[in-house]
CSV table of C-alpha atoms and ligand atoms in Angstrom, one decimal:
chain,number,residue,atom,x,y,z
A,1,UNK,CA,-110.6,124.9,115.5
A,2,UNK,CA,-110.1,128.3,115.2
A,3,UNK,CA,-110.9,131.0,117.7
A,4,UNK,CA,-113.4,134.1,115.9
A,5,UNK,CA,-114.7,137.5,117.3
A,6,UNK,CA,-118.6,137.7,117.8
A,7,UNK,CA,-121.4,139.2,119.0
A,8,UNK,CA,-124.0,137.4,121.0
A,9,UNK,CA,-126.3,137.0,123.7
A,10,UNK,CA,-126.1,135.0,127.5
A,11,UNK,CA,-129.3,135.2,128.3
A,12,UNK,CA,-133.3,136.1,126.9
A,13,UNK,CA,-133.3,139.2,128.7
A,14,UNK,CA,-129.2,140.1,128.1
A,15,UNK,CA,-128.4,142.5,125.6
A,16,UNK,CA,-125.7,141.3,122.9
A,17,UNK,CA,-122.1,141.6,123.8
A,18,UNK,CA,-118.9,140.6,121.9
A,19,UNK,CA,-118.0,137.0,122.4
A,20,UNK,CA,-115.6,134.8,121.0
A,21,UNK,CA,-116.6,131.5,119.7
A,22,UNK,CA,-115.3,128.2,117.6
A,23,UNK,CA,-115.3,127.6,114.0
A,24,UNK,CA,-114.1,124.5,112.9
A,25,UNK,CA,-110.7,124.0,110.6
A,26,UNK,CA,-112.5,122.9,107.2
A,27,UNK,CA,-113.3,119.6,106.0
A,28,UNK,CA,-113.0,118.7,102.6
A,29,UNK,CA,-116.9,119.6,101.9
A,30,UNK,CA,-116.2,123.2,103.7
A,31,UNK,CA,-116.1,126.2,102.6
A,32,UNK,CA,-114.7,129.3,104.8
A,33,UNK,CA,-115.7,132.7,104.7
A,34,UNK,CA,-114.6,136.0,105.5
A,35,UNK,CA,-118.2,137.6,106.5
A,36,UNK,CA,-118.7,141.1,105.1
A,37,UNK,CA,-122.2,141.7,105.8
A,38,UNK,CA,-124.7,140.2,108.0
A,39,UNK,CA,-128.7,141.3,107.9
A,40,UNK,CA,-130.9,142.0,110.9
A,41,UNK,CA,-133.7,139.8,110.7
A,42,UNK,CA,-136.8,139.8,113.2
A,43,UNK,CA,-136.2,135.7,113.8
A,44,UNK,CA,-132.7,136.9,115.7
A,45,UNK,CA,-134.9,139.0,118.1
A,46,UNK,CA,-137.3,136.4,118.4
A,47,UNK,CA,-134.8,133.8,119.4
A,48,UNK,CA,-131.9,135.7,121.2
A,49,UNK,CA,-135.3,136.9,123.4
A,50,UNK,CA,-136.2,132.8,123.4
A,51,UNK,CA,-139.6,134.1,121.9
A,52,UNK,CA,-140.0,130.7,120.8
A,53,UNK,CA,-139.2,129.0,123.8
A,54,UNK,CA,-136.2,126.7,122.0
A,55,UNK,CA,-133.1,129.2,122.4
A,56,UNK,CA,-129.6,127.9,123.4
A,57,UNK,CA,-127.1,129.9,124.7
A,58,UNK,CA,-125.2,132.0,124.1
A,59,UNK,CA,-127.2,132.5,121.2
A,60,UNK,CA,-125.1,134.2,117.9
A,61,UNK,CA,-127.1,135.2,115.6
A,62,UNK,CA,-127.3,136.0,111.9
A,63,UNK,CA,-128.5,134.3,108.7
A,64,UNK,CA,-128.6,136.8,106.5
A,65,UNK,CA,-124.8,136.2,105.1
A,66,UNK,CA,-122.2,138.2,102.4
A,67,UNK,CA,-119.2,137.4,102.3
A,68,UNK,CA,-115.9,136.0,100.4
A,69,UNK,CA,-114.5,132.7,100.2
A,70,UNK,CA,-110.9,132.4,101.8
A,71,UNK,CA,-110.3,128.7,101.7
A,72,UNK,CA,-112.3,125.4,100.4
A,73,UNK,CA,-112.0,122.0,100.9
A,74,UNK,CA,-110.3,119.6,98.5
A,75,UNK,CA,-113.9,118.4,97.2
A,76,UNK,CA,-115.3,121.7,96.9
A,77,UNK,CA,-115.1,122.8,92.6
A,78,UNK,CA,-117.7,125.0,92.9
A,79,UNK,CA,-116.3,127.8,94.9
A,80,UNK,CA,-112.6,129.1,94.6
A,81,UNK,CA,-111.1,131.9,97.0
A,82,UNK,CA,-112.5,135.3,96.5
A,83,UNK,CA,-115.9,134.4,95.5
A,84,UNK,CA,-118.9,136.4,96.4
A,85,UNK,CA,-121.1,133.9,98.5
A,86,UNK,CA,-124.0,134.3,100.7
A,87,UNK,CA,-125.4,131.9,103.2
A,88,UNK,CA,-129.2,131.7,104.8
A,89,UNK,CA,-130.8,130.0,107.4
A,90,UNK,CA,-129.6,126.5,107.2
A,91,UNK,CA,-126.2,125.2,106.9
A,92,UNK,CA,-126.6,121.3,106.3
A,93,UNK,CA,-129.2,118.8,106.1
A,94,UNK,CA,-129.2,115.0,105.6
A,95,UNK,CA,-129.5,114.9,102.2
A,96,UNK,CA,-131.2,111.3,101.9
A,97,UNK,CA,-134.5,112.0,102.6
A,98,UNK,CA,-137.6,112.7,100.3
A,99,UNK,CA,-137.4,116.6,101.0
A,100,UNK,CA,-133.7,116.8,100.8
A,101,UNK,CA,-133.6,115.1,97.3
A,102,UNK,CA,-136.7,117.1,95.7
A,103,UNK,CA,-135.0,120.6,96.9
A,104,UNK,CA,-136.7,121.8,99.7
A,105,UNK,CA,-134.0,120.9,102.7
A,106,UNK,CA,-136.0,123.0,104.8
A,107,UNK,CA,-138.2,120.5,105.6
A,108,UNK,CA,-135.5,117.5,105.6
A,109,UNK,CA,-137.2,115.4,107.4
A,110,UNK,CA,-134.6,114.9,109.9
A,111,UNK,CA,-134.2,118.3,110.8
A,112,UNK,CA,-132.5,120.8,108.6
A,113,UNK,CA,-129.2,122.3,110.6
A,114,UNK,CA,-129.8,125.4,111.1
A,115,UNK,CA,-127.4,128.4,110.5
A,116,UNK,CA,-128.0,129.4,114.5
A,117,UNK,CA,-129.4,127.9,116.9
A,118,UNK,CA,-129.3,124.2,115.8
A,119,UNK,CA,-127.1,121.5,116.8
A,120,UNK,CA,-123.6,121.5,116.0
A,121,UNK,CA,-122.9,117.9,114.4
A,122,UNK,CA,-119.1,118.8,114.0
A,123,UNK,CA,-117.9,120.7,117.4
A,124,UNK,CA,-120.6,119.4,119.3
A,125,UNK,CA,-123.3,122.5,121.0
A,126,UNK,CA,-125.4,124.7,119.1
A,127,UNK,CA,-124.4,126.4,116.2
A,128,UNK,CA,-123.3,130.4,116.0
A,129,UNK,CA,-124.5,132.5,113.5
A,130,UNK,CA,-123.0,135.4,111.1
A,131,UNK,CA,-122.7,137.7,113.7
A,132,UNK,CA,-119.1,137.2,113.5
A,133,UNK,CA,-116.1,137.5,111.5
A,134,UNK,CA,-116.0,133.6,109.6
A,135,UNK,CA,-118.0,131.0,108.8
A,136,UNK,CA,-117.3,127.4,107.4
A,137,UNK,CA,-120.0,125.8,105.8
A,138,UNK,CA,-121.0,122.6,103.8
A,139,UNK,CA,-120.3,123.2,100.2
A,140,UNK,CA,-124.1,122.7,99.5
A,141,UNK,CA,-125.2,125.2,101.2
A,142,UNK,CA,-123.3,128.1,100.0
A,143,UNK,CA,-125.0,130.4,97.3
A,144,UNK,CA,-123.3,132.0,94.4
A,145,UNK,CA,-123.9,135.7,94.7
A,146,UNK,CA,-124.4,137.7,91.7
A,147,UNK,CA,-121.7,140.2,91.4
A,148,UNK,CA,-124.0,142.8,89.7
A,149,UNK,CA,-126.1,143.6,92.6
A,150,UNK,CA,-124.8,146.0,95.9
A,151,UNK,CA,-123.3,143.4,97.8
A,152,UNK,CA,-124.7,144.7,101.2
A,153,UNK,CA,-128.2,145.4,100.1
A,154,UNK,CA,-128.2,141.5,98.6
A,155,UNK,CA,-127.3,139.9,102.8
A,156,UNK,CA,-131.6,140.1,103.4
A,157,UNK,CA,-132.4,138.0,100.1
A,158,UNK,CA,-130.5,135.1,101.9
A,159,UNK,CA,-133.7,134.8,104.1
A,160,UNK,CA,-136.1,138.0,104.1
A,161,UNK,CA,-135.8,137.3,100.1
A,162,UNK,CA,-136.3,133.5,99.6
A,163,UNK,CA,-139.2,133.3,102.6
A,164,UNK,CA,-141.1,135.9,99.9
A,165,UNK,CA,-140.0,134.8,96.6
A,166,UNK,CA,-140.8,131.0,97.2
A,167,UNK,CA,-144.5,131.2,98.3
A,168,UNK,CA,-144.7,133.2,95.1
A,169,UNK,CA,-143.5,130.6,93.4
A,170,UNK,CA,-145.1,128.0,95.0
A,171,UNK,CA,-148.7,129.3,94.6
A,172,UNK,CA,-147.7,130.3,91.3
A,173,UNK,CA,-148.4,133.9,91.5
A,174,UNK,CA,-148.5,135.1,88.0
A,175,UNK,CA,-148.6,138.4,86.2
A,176,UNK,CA,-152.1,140.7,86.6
A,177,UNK,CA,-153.1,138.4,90.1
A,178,UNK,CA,-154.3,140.9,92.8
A,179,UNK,CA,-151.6,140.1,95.0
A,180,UNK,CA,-151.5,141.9,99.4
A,181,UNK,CA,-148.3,141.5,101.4
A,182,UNK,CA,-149.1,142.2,104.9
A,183,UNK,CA,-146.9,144.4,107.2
A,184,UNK,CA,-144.2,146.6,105.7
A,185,UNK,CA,-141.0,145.5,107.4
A,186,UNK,CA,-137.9,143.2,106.1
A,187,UNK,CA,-139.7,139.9,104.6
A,188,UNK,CA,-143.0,142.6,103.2
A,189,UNK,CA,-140.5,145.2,101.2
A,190,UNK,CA,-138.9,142.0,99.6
A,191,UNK,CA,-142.7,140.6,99.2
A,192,UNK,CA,-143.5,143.7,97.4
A,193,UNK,CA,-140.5,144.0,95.1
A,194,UNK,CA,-140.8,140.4,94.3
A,195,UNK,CA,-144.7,140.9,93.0
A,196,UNK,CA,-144.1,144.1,91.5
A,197,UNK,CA,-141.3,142.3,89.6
A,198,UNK,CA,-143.6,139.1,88.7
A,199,UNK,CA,-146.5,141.3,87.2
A,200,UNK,CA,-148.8,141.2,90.0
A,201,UNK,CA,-150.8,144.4,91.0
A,202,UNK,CA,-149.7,144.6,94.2
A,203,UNK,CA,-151.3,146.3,97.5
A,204,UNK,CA,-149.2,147.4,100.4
A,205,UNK,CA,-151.7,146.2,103.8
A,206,UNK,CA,-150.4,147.8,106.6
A,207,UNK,CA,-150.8,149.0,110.0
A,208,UNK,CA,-148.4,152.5,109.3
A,209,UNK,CA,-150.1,155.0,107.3
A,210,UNK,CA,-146.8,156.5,107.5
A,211,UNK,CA,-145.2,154.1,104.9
A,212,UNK,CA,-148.1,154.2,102.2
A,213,UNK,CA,-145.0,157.0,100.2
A,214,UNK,CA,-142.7,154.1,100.8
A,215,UNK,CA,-144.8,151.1,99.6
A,216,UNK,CA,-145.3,152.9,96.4
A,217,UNK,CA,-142.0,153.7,95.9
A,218,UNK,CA,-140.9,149.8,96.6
A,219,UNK,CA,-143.7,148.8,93.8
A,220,UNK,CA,-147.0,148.9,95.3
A,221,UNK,CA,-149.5,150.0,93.1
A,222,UNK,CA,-152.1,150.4,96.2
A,223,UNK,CA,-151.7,150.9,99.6
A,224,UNK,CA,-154.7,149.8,102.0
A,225,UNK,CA,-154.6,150.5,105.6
A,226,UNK,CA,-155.7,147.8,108.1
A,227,UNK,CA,-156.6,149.6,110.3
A,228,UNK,CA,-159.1,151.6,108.4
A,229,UNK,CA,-162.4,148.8,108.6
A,230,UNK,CA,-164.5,150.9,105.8
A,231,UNK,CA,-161.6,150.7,103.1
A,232,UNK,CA,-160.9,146.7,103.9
A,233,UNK,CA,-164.7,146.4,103.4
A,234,UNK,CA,-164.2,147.8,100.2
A,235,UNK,CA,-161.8,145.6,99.0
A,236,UNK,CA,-163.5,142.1,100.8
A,237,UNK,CA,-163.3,139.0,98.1
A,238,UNK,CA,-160.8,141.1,95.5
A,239,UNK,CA,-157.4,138.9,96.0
A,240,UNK,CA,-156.1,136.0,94.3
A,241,UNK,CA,-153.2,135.7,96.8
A,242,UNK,CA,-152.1,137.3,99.9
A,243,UNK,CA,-148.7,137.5,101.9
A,244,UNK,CA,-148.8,137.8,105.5
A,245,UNK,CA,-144.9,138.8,107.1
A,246,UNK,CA,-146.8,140.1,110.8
A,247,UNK,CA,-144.5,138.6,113.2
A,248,UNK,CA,-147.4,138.1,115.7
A,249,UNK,CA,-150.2,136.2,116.5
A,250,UNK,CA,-153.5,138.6,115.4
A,251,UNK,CA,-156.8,138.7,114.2
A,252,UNK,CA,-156.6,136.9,110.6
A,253,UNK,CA,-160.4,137.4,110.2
A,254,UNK,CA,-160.9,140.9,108.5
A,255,UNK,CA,-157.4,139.6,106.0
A,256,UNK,CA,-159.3,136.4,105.1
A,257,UNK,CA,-161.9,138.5,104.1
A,258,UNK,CA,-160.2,139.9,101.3
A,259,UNK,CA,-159.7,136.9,99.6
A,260,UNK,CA,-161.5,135.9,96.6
A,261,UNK,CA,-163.2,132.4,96.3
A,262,UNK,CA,-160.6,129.7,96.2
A,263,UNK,CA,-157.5,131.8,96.8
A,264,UNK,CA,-154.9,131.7,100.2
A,265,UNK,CA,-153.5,133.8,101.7
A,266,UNK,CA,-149.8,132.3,102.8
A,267,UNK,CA,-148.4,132.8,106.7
A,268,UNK,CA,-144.7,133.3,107.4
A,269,UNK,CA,-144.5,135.6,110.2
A,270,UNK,CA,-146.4,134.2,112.8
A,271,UNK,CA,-144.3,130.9,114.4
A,272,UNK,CA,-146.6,131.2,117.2
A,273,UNK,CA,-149.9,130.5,118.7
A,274,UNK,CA,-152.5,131.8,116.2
A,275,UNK,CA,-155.4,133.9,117.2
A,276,UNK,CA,-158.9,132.0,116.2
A,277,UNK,CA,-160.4,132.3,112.8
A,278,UNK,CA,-163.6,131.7,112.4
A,279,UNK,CA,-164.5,128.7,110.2
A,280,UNK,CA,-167.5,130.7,108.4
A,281,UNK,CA,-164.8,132.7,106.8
A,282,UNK,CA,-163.0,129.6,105.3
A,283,UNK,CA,-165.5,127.6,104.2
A,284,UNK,CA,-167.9,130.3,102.7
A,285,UNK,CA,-165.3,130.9,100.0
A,286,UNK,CA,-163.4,127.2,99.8
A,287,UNK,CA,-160.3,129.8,101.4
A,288,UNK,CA,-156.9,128.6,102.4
A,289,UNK,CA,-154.9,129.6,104.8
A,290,UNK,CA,-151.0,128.2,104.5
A,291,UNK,CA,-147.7,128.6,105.8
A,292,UNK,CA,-144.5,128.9,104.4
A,293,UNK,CA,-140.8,128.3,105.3
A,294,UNK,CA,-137.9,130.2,103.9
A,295,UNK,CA,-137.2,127.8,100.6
A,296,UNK,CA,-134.5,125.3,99.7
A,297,UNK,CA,-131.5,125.9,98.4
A,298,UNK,CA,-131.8,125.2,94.5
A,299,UNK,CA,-135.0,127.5,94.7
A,300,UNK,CA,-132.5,130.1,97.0
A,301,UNK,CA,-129.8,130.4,94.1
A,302,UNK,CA,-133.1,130.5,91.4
A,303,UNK,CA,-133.9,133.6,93.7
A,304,UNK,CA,-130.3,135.1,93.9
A,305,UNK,CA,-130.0,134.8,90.0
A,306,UNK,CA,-133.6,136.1,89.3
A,307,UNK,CA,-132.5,139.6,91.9
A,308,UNK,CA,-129.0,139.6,89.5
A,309,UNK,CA,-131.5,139.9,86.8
A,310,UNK,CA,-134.0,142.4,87.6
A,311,UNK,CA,-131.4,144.3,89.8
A,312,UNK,CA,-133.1,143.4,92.8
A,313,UNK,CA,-131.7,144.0,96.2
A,314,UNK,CA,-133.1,144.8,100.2
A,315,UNK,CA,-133.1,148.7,101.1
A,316,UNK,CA,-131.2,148.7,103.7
A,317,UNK,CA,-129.6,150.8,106.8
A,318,UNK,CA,-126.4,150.1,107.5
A,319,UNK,CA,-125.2,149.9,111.1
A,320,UNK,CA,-122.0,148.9,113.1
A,321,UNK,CA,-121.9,145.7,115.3
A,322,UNK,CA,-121.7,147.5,118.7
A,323,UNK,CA,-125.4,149.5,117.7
A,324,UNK,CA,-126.9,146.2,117.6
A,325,UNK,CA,-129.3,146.5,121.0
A,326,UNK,CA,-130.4,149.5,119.5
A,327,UNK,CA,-131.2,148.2,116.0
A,328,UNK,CA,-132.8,145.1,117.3
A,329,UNK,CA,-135.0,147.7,119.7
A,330,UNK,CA,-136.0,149.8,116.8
A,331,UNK,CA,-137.1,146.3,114.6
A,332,UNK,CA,-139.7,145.9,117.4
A,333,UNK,CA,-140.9,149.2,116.6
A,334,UNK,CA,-141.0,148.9,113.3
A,335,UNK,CA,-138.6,151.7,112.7
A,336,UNK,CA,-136.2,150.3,110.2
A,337,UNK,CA,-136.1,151.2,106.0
A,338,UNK,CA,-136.5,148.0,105.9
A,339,UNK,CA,-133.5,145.8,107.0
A,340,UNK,CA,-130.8,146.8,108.9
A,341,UNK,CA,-127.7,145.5,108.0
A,342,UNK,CA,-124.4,145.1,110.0
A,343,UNK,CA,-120.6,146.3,108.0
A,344,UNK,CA,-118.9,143.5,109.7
A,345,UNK,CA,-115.5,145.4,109.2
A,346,UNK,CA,-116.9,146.9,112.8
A,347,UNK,CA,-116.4,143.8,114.9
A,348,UNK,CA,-112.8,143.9,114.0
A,349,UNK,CA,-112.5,147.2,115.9
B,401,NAP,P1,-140.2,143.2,110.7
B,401,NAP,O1,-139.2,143.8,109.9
B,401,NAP,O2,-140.4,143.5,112.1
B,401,NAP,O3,-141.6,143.5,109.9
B,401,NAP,C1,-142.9,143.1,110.4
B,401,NAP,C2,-144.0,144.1,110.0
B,401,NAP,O4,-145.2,143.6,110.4
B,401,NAP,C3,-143.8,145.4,110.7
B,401,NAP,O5,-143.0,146.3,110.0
B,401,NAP,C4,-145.3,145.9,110.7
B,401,NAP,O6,-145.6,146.4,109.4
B,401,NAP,C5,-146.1,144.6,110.8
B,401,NAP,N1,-146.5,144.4,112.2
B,401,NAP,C6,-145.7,144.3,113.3
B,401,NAP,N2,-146.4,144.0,114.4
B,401,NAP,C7,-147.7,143.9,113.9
B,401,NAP,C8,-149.0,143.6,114.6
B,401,NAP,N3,-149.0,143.4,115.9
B,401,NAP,N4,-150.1,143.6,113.8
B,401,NAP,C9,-150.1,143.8,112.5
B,401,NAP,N5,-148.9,144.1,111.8
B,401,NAP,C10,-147.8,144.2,112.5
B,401,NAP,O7,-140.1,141.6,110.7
B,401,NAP,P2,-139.5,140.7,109.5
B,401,NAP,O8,-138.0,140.5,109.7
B,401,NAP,O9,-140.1,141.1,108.2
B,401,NAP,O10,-140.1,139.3,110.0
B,401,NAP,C11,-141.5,139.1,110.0
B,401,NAP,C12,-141.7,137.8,110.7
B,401,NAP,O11,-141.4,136.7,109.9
B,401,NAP,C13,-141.0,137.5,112.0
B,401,NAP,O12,-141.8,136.9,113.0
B,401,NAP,C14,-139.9,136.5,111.6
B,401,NAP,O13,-139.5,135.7,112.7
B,401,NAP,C15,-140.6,135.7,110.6
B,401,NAP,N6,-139.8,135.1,109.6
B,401,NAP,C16,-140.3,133.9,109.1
B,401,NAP,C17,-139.6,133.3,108.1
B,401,NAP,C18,-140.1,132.0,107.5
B,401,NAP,O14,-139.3,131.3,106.9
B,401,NAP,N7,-141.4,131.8,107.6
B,401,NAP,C19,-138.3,133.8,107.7
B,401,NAP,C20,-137.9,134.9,108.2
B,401,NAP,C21,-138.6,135.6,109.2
B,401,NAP,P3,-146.6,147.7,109.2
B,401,NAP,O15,-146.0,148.8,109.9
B,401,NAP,O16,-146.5,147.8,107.7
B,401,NAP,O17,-147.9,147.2,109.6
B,402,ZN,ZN1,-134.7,135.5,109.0
């Protein structure tokens, strides 16, 4: 085991604090790495404040990870020192069961290890996320980041990125569809790019008039304000597919609304209890309403390469480790361009 500098949290209502905590010496699966970056996504608020009631602690967050190999196991030929890697939400998985052999680990259906958070089948605890200096993870769960792209601006596609690209995928969003991401924060600028890049005619919903410059800028073609009931009338029954990144439970109702006959709108922001929808809304136009889990790792790497390609990347602020209460205050205002991201060369001061 070896002995690493973090940041983390002792309690829901604690602010983060550097802490040091264990990584294991590497097995010959393993792969270590020296973490560069590390994003700011709203799931560390959520659980370092125990939002969803299943926090352990101390809780180290971070799974939004860039980095570079520094050592790998003797089964590892994927991966040499010095390569550019990234690792997302989950860490391990079984590997056996139906989910884990079609791709989608996230749903292994005996519980996906996650990066943070989960338990820790080799030290025993919880694990501890990339708020810290090193990681060592299983060699099948480590992405190959491409080396075209800024290296910091690519730490949110390891879960802000694959949480939008797959459901795109999945629901096989095409080129021309009338496509809505809801709420303009980490997971919706990615949502947007990601349409924008597909073909789609995208429309930027949001709460923040303020950000209808931005949404343009980030590939929306339209930007419609939810707030505003006469213009969401307008657009009632126009979309094949909607996006919906609020990170609260909230009235679906006047979103549903904007779906065309047969189309569904997708959920990944809410992991909470959901506010009620009325069934008229549903059944009147055979509507769907789904949700959607970050994506395996296969369909993670397809996401990685696909950004490599079309130059795709998170616009990001940078911050050090020690302005980390404040960052994670200003997410919760929705005050960030769009992800913060930490320069882990801080926590070595
Ligand atoms: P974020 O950066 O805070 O963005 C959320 C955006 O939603 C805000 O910028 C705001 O956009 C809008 N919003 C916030 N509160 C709202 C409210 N009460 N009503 C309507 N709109 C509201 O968060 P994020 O990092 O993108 O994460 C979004 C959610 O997804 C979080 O709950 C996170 O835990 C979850 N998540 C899920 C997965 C998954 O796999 N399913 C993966 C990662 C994260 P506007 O100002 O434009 O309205
Ligand atoms: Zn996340």
């Amino acid at each position: 085991m070896s002995k690493v500098k973090a940041y983390g949290a002792q309690a829901s209502d604690a602010k983060l604090e550097a802490l040091d905590i264990e990584r294991r010496e590497i097995t010959a699966d393993d792969v270590k790495i020296e973490i560069d970056y590390c994003g700011v996504c709203h799931s560390d608020i959520h659980q370092v404040r125990n939002d969803w009631k299943n926090s352990k602690y101390p809780v180290v967050p971070g799974h939004e990870i860039i980095g570079r190999v520094t050592q790998v196991g003797k089964n590892v030929s994927n991966f040499k020192e010095g390569d550019l890697v990234g690792v997302g939400c989950m860490v391990d998985s079984c590997q056996e069961c139906d989910s884990c052999k079609e791709d989608p680990e996230q749903f292994c259906e005996n519980g996906a290890t996650l990066t943070y958070n989960s338990k820790d089948e080799h030290l025993g605890g919880h694990t501890f996320g990339g708020y810290a200096e090193q990681i060592v993870v299983d060699k099948e769960f480590v992405l190959k980041v491409p080396e075209n792209i800024d290296a910091k601006a690519a730490a949110p596609l390891l879960c802000a990125g694959i949480t939008t690209y797959s459901p795109l995928r999945h629901w096989n969003v095409k080129k021309g569809d009338k496509v809505g991401v809801i709420g303009l924060g980490g997971l919706g600028h990615m949502g947007v790019k990601f349409a924008h890049a597909i073909g789609a005619h995208v429309v930027m919903i949001t709460t923040s008039p303020s950000k209808s410059e931005d949404a343009k800028k980030l590939g929306a073609d339209e930007v419609l304000i939810s707030k505003n009931e006469e213009d969401m009338k307008k657009q009632a029954g126009t979309f094949d597919f909607l996006l919906n990144t609020v990170p609260v439970g909230h009235d679906m109702n006047p979103y549903v609304a904007l779906l065309k006959r047969d189309a569904t709108m997708v959920l990944v922001g809410a992991i909470e209890p959901l506010d009620p929808v009325h069934g008229g809304g549903l059944i009147g136009g055979r509507k769907r309403i789904a949700g959607s889990v970050i994506g395996g790792i296969k369909e993670t790497q397809e996401m990685l390469d696909f950004c490599g390609e079309h130059n795709i990347v998170s616009d990001i602020e940078m911050i050090d480790m020690q302005n980390i209460n404040e960052a994670f205050d200003r997410v919760v205002k929705s005050d960030v361009k769009y992800r913060f991201v930490i320069d882990m060369k801080s926590l070595k001061n």
